[in-house]
Amino acid sequence: MFTGRNILLGLVILILIAFTFLGVINPHRKPSKSQIDTLLVAQAIPKDEWIVEVVPPNGSLYGLMEKNGIPLPEIARVTFQFGDFIDVTTIQPGDTLKLKLTDDKQRIMKMSFIQEPTLRHLFTVTPDSLIYKEEQLPVKTVTKLLKGNLSGTLSNSLKEVGLPLQSAQQIINALETKINFRRNAKTEDEFQVLADLRYFEGKLIPGGKVYYVSYKGKSAGSHELFRYEDPSPKSVLTGLYGPDGKIVRSSGSGVGFPLASMHVRSKFGRRIDPVYGGWAMHQGIDYKAAMGTKTYAVADGTVIAASYSGGWGNQVRIRHPNGLITQHAHL
């Protein structure tokens, strides 16, 4: 009798399983209310149409755009105009590029370039130009006098008193023209720095101005640096000066600048050529300047050519005492 019951129970279970299975695989079965709600929510969430790329070490905007299948002529056009608004020498690893493309992925519609959390460059791309807008988020700035003693490297010592790396490097570059740190810097040398510290959402960010630097040591001697700020925001005259009123440069090459205000449109090196639309070696540095802007020799020398020269346009060539020849083109 128990055997009959077991057989009957087994048949009932098999029938229930069969109905359950048919219900699962039935394509005409109506979805439940919860399934419908989930589907509607998923459809309501818009897809992110922005391509987001981060500039890698030794990377470029050209490479990031080419990676996403954008045609080279389109890249050449947009990046060339991009240089009108942003000095390309300020592009650093870690900067973020955002792109919105047309449906066929052949043209750029909008572009955003973020250099730091508080500064965003927004572009609308038209067939013949870029429409530019800068977005600055609020930053808290605190001016502080920071004091410390040398312990290890000057870079680490400045970091320990709360100075960001960018400001510390500016100070090091300037002091290295006055002090042989390898030979004369000693532990317990004293330094003072008056600088702006910038905070965004409670975090220290770069970009603060350095107003004053003092460094004293038994072997290194006493040195002071003072900030001068030219009214022109991109003036080469803005920087740290010694008590003699001479600007302190980190390079000992004796080479100056060809313009009073600097804005680099295109660097020396490989790029996508704005005329031919393909990869090519750019043999110079392109500066942005208005018609009639004065240009200067970067060092003493003798003019050896002043003429029109094909693709270079109007050009001046100068030979310097060390044999180096500089060329000023597209004049």
CSV table of C-alpha atoms in Angstrom, one decimal:
chain,number,residue,atom,x,y,z
A,1,MET,CA,0.0,0.0,0.0
A,2,PHE,CA,2.8,2.4,0.8
A,3,THR,CA,4.3,1.5,-2.5
A,4,GLY,CA,1.1,2.6,-4.3
A,5,ARG,CA,1.0,5.9,-2.4
A,6,ASN,CA,4.6,6.6,-3.3
A,7,ILE,CA,3.9,6.0,-7.0
A,8,LEU,CA,0.9,8.2,-6.9
A,9,LEU,CA,2.8,11.0,-5.1
A,10,GLY,CA,5.6,10.7,-7.6
A,11,LEU,CA,3.2,11.2,-10.5
A,12,VAL,CA,1.6,14.3,-8.9
A,13,ILE,CA,5.1,15.8,-8.4
A,14,LEU,CA,6.1,15.1,-12.1
A,15,ILE,CA,2.9,16.7,-13.3
A,16,LEU,CA,3.5,19.8,-11.2
A,17,ILE,CA,7.1,20.0,-12.5
A,18,ALA,CA,5.9,19.7,-16.1
A,19,PHE,CA,3.4,22.5,-15.7
A,20,THR,CA,6.0,24.7,-14.0
A,21,PHE,CA,8.5,24.1,-16.8
A,22,LEU,CA,6.0,24.8,-19.5
A,23,GLY,CA,5.1,28.1,-17.8
A,24,VAL,CA,8.8,29.1,-17.8
A,25,ILE,CA,9.5,28.4,-21.4
A,26,ASN,CA,6.2,29.6,-22.8
A,27,PRO,CA,7.0,32.7,-24.9
A,28,HIS,CA,3.4,34.0,-24.7
A,29,ARG,CA,3.4,34.1,-20.9
A,30,LYS,CA,2.7,37.6,-19.7
A,31,PRO,CA,5.4,39.2,-17.6
A,32,SER,CA,4.7,40.1,-14.0
A,33,LYS,CA,4.2,43.7,-12.9
A,34,SER,CA,7.6,43.8,-11.3
A,35,GLN,CA,9.2,42.7,-14.6
A,36,ILE,CA,7.3,45.4,-16.5
A,37,ASP,CA,8.4,48.1,-14.0
A,38,THR,CA,12.1,46.9,-14.3
A,39,LEU,CA,11.9,47.1,-18.1
A,40,LEU,CA,10.4,50.6,-18.1
A,41,VAL,CA,13.1,51.9,-15.7
A,42,ALA,CA,15.8,50.5,-17.9
A,43,GLN,CA,14.3,52.1,-21.0
A,44,ALA,CA,14.0,55.4,-19.2
A,45,ILE,CA,17.7,55.7,-18.3
A,46,PRO,CA,19.5,57.5,-21.2
A,47,LYS,CA,22.6,55.9,-22.6
A,48,ASP,CA,25.8,57.9,-22.0
A,49,GLU,CA,26.7,59.2,-25.4
A,50,TRP,CA,30.0,60.7,-24.3
A,51,ILE,CA,33.3,59.0,-25.0
A,52,VAL,CA,35.7,59.5,-22.1
A,53,GLU,CA,39.5,59.3,-22.5
A,54,VAL,CA,42.3,60.1,-20.1
A,55,VAL,CA,45.6,61.5,-21.6
A,56,PRO,CA,48.3,58.8,-20.8
A,57,PRO,CA,52.0,59.4,-20.3
A,58,ASN,CA,53.5,60.4,-23.7
A,59,GLY,CA,50.0,60.5,-25.1
A,60,SER,CA,48.3,63.1,-27.2
A,61,LEU,CA,44.8,64.3,-28.2
A,62,TYR,CA,45.6,63.1,-31.7
A,63,GLY,CA,46.1,59.5,-30.5
A,64,LEU,CA,43.0,59.5,-28.3
A,65,MET,CA,40.8,60.6,-31.2
A,66,GLU,CA,42.3,58.2,-33.7
A,67,LYS,CA,41.8,55.4,-31.2
A,68,ASN,CA,38.0,56.0,-31.4
A,69,GLY,CA,37.9,55.8,-35.2
A,70,ILE,CA,37.5,59.5,-36.0
A,71,PRO,CA,38.8,60.2,-39.5
A,72,LEU,CA,42.3,61.9,-39.6
A,73,PRO,CA,41.1,65.1,-41.5
A,74,GLU,CA,38.4,65.7,-38.8
A,75,ILE,CA,41.0,65.2,-36.1
A,76,ALA,CA,43.4,67.6,-37.9
A,77,ARG,CA,40.7,70.3,-38.2
A,78,VAL,CA,39.5,70.1,-34.6
A,79,THR,CA,42.9,69.9,-32.9
A,80,PHE,CA,44.2,72.8,-35.0
A,81,GLN,CA,41.4,75.0,-33.9
A,82,PHE,CA,41.6,73.7,-30.3
A,83,GLY,CA,45.0,75.3,-30.1
A,84,ASP,CA,43.5,78.8,-30.5
A,85,PHE,CA,41.8,78.4,-27.1
A,86,ILE,CA,44.2,76.2,-25.1
A,87,ASP,CA,48.0,76.4,-24.9
A,88,VAL,CA,48.9,72.8,-25.9
A,89,THR,CA,52.0,72.9,-23.7
A,90,THR,CA,49.7,72.8,-20.7
A,91,ILE,CA,48.2,69.4,-21.7
A,92,GLN,CA,49.4,66.8,-19.1
A,93,PRO,CA,49.0,63.1,-18.4
A,94,GLY,CA,45.8,62.7,-16.4
A,95,ASP,CA,43.8,65.4,-18.2
A,96,THR,CA,40.4,64.2,-19.4
A,97,LEU,CA,39.0,64.4,-22.9
A,98,LYS,CA,35.2,63.9,-23.5
A,99,LEU,CA,33.8,63.5,-27.0
A,100,LYS,CA,30.3,63.3,-28.4
A,101,LEU,CA,30.2,62.1,-32.0
A,102,THR,CA,27.6,62.0,-34.8
A,103,ASP,CA,25.7,58.7,-35.3
A,104,ASP,CA,28.1,57.6,-38.1
A,105,LYS,CA,31.1,58.4,-35.8
A,106,GLN,CA,32.7,60.5,-38.6
A,107,ARG,CA,32.5,63.9,-37.0
A,108,ILE,CA,32.8,65.5,-33.5
A,109,MET,CA,29.7,67.3,-32.3
A,110,LYS,CA,30.8,68.4,-28.8
A,111,MET,CA,34.0,68.2,-26.8
A,112,SER,CA,35.0,68.8,-23.2
A,113,PHE,CA,38.6,69.0,-21.9
A,114,ILE,CA,39.2,68.9,-18.2
A,115,GLN,CA,42.6,69.9,-17.0
A,116,GLU,CA,41.9,70.0,-13.3
A,117,PRO,CA,38.8,69.4,-11.2
A,118,THR,CA,37.8,73.1,-11.3
A,119,LEU,CA,38.6,74.1,-14.9
A,120,ARG,CA,36.6,72.7,-17.8
A,121,HIS,CA,36.9,73.7,-21.5
A,122,LEU,CA,33.6,73.2,-23.3
A,123,PHE,CA,33.4,73.1,-27.2
A,124,THR,CA,30.6,72.9,-29.7
A,125,VAL,CA,32.0,71.8,-33.0
A,126,THR,CA,30.6,73.4,-36.2
A,127,PRO,CA,31.6,72.5,-39.7
A,128,ASP,CA,34.1,75.4,-39.8
A,129,SER,CA,34.8,76.5,-36.3
A,130,LEU,CA,34.7,75.8,-32.5
A,131,ILE,CA,32.4,77.6,-30.2
A,132,TYR,CA,34.3,77.8,-26.8
A,133,LYS,CA,33.1,78.2,-23.3
A,134,GLU,CA,35.2,78.1,-20.1
A,135,GLU,CA,33.7,76.7,-16.9
A,136,GLN,CA,35.3,77.5,-13.6
A,137,LEU,CA,34.1,75.9,-10.4
A,138,PRO,CA,34.5,77.8,-7.1
A,139,VAL,CA,37.9,77.3,-5.3
A,140,LYS,CA,38.9,78.3,-1.8
A,141,THR,CA,42.2,80.2,-1.7
A,142,VAL,CA,44.3,80.6,1.5
A,143,THR,CA,47.5,82.6,1.6
A,144,LYS,CA,50.0,81.1,4.0
A,145,LEU,CA,53.6,81.7,5.1
A,146,LEU,CA,55.1,78.2,5.3
A,147,LYS,CA,58.4,77.6,7.2
A,148,GLY,CA,60.6,74.6,7.4
A,149,ASN,CA,64.1,73.0,7.5
A,150,LEU,CA,65.7,71.0,4.8
A,151,SER,CA,65.4,67.2,5.5
A,152,GLY,CA,66.4,65.0,2.6
A,153,THR,CA,65.4,66.7,-0.7
A,154,LEU,CA,64.0,70.2,-1.0
A,155,SER,CA,61.0,68.7,-2.9
A,156,ASN,CA,60.0,66.5,0.0
A,157,SER,CA,60.7,69.2,2.6
A,158,LEU,CA,58.4,71.6,0.8
A,159,LYS,CA,55.7,68.9,0.5
A,160,GLU,CA,55.9,68.3,4.3
A,161,VAL,CA,55.1,71.9,5.1
A,162,GLY,CA,52.0,71.7,2.8
A,163,LEU,CA,53.1,73.0,-0.6
A,164,PRO,CA,51.7,71.2,-3.7
A,165,LEU,CA,54.2,69.7,-6.1
A,166,GLN,CA,53.7,72.2,-8.9
A,167,SER,CA,54.6,75.2,-6.6
A,168,ALA,CA,57.5,73.3,-5.1
A,169,GLN,CA,58.9,72.6,-8.6
A,170,GLN,CA,58.7,76.2,-9.5
A,171,ILE,CA,60.7,77.1,-6.4
A,172,ILE,CA,63.3,74.4,-7.0
A,173,ASN,CA,63.8,75.5,-10.6
A,174,ALA,CA,64.5,79.0,-9.5
A,175,LEU,CA,66.7,78.2,-6.5
A,176,GLU,CA,68.8,75.8,-8.6
A,177,THR,CA,70.1,78.8,-10.5
A,178,LYS,CA,71.4,80.3,-7.2
A,179,ILE,CA,72.4,77.2,-5.2
A,180,ASN,CA,74.4,74.0,-6.0
A,181,PHE,CA,72.2,71.8,-3.9
A,182,ARG,CA,74.3,68.7,-4.4
A,183,ARG,CA,77.3,70.4,-2.9
A,184,ASN,CA,76.1,73.2,-0.6
A,185,ALA,CA,72.6,72.2,0.7
A,186,LYS,CA,72.8,70.9,4.2
A,187,THR,CA,70.3,69.4,6.6
A,188,GLU,CA,68.6,72.1,8.8
A,189,ASP,CA,69.0,74.8,6.1
A,190,GLU,CA,66.0,77.1,6.6
A,191,PHE,CA,63.4,78.1,4.1
A,192,GLN,CA,60.2,80.3,4.0
A,193,VAL,CA,57.5,80.4,1.3
A,194,LEU,CA,54.6,82.8,1.0
A,195,ALA,CA,52.1,81.2,-1.3
A,196,ASP,CA,48.5,80.7,-2.2
A,197,LEU,CA,47.1,77.3,-1.3
A,198,ARG,CA,44.0,76.3,-3.4
A,199,TYR,CA,41.3,73.9,-2.1
A,200,PHE,CA,38.5,72.3,-4.0
A,201,GLU,CA,36.0,70.2,-2.0
A,202,GLY,CA,38.4,70.1,0.9
A,203,LYS,CA,41.4,68.8,-1.2
A,204,LEU,CA,44.6,70.7,-2.0
A,205,ILE,CA,44.9,71.3,-5.7
A,206,PRO,CA,47.8,72.8,-7.8
A,207,GLY,CA,47.8,76.3,-9.4
A,208,GLY,CA,48.5,78.5,-6.4
A,209,LYS,CA,50.8,81.5,-6.8
A,210,VAL,CA,54.2,81.7,-5.1
A,211,TYR,CA,54.8,85.3,-3.9
A,212,TYR,CA,58.1,85.1,-1.9
A,213,VAL,CA,60.8,82.6,-1.2
A,214,SER,CA,63.7,82.7,1.3
A,215,TYR,CA,66.4,80.1,1.7
A,216,LYS,CA,69.3,80.3,4.2
A,217,GLY,CA,72.1,77.9,4.8
A,218,LYS,CA,75.7,78.0,6.1
A,219,SER,CA,77.1,76.7,2.9
A,220,ALA,CA,74.3,77.7,0.5
A,221,GLY,CA,74.2,81.3,1.7
A,222,SER,CA,71.1,83.6,1.9
A,223,HIS,CA,68.7,83.9,-1.1
A,224,GLU,CA,65.4,85.7,-1.7
A,225,LEU,CA,63.0,85.5,-4.6
A,226,PHE,CA,60.0,87.8,-5.2
A,227,ARG,CA,57.0,87.4,-7.6
A,228,TYR,CA,56.3,89.9,-10.3
A,229,GLU,CA,53.0,89.6,-12.2
A,230,ASP,CA,52.5,91.3,-15.5
A,231,PRO,CA,49.0,92.5,-16.4
A,232,SER,CA,49.0,90.2,-19.4
A,233,PRO,CA,47.9,86.7,-18.2
A,234,LYS,CA,50.4,84.9,-20.5
A,235,SER,CA,53.3,87.3,-20.3
A,236,VAL,CA,56.8,85.8,-20.1
A,237,LEU,CA,57.6,88.5,-17.6
A,238,THR,CA,55.5,87.0,-14.9
A,239,GLY,CA,57.7,84.9,-12.5
A,240,LEU,CA,60.1,84.9,-9.6
A,241,TYR,CA,62.8,87.7,-9.5
A,242,GLY,CA,65.9,88.2,-7.4
A,243,PRO,CA,66.6,91.3,-5.4
A,244,ASP,CA,68.5,92.7,-8.4
A,245,GLY,CA,65.3,92.9,-10.4
A,246,LYS,CA,66.3,90.1,-12.8
A,247,ILE,CA,63.9,87.3,-13.5
A,248,VAL,CA,65.2,83.8,-12.5
A,249,ARG,CA,65.1,81.2,-15.2
A,250,SER,CA,65.6,77.5,-14.6
A,251,SER,CA,67.4,77.0,-17.9
A,252,GLY,CA,71.0,78.1,-18.2
A,253,SER,CA,70.9,78.0,-22.0
A,254,GLY,CA,70.7,81.8,-22.3
A,255,VAL,CA,67.8,81.4,-24.7
A,256,GLY,CA,64.9,83.8,-24.4
A,257,PHE,CA,61.4,83.9,-25.8
A,258,PRO,CA,60.3,85.0,-29.3
A,259,LEU,CA,57.1,86.7,-28.0
A,260,ALA,CA,56.2,88.8,-25.0
A,261,SER,CA,53.1,86.7,-24.3
A,262,MET,CA,53.2,82.9,-24.9
A,263,HIS,CA,50.5,80.7,-26.3
A,264,VAL,CA,51.6,77.6,-28.1
A,265,ARG,CA,49.1,76.3,-30.7
A,266,SER,CA,51.2,73.3,-31.9
A,267,LYS,CA,54.3,71.7,-30.4
A,268,PHE,CA,57.4,70.3,-32.1
A,269,GLY,CA,56.9,66.6,-32.9
A,270,ARG,CA,54.5,64.2,-34.7
A,271,ARG,CA,51.0,65.5,-35.3
A,272,ILE,CA,48.1,65.1,-37.7
A,273,ASP,CA,48.9,67.9,-40.3
A,274,PRO,CA,46.0,70.5,-40.5
A,275,VAL,CA,46.6,70.9,-44.2
A,276,TYR,CA,47.1,67.4,-45.5
A,277,GLY,CA,45.2,65.5,-42.9
A,278,GLY,CA,47.7,62.8,-42.2
A,279,TRP,CA,50.5,62.0,-39.7
A,280,ALA,CA,53.6,64.1,-40.2
A,281,MET,CA,56.6,65.5,-38.3
A,282,HIS,CA,56.1,69.1,-37.2
A,283,GLN,CA,59.5,70.7,-37.4
A,284,GLY,CA,58.7,73.8,-35.4
A,285,ILE,CA,56.6,75.4,-32.6
A,286,ASP,CA,53.5,77.4,-33.6
A,287,TYR,CA,52.7,80.4,-31.4
A,288,LYS,CA,49.4,82.2,-31.4
A,289,ALA,CA,49.7,85.9,-32.0
A,290,ALA,CA,47.7,88.7,-33.6
A,291,MET,CA,48.8,90.3,-36.9
A,292,GLY,CA,51.5,92.9,-36.3
A,293,THR,CA,52.7,91.4,-33.0
A,294,LYS,CA,56.4,92.0,-32.4
A,295,THR,CA,58.7,89.0,-32.5
A,296,TYR,CA,62.2,88.9,-30.8
A,297,ALA,CA,65.4,87.0,-31.4
A,298,VAL,CA,65.8,84.4,-28.7
A,299,ALA,CA,69.5,85.3,-28.4
A,300,ASP,CA,72.2,87.5,-29.9
A,301,GLY,CA,73.1,86.7,-33.5
A,302,THR,CA,73.3,87.8,-37.1
A,303,VAL,CA,70.4,87.8,-39.6
A,304,ILE,CA,71.4,85.6,-42.5
A,305,ALA,CA,68.1,85.5,-44.4
A,306,ALA,CA,64.9,87.7,-44.5
A,307,SER,CA,62.7,86.6,-47.3
A,308,TYR,CA,59.7,84.7,-48.5
A,309,SER,CA,60.3,80.9,-48.4
A,310,GLY,CA,57.5,78.7,-49.8
A,311,GLY,CA,55.5,76.9,-47.1
A,312,TRP,CA,57.4,78.9,-44.4
A,313,GLY,CA,55.9,82.2,-45.7
A,314,ASN,CA,57.8,85.3,-44.7
A,315,GLN,CA,60.8,84.1,-42.6
A,316,VAL,CA,63.9,85.4,-40.8
A,317,ARG,CA,66.9,83.2,-40.1
A,318,ILE,CA,69.4,84.1,-37.4
A,319,ARG,CA,72.8,82.5,-36.8
A,320,HIS,CA,74.0,82.7,-33.2
A,321,PRO,CA,77.6,82.7,-31.9
A,322,ASN,CA,77.4,79.0,-30.9
A,323,GLY,CA,76.5,78.1,-34.5
A,324,LEU,CA,72.8,77.5,-33.8
A,325,ILE,CA,70.4,78.9,-36.4
A,326,THR,CA,66.9,79.9,-35.4
A,327,GLN,CA,64.1,80.5,-37.9
A,328,HIS,CA,61.1,82.7,-37.4
A,329,ALA,CA,58.5,81.7,-40.0
A,330,HIS,CA,54.9,82.5,-41.0
A,331,LEU,CA,55.5,86.2,-40.3
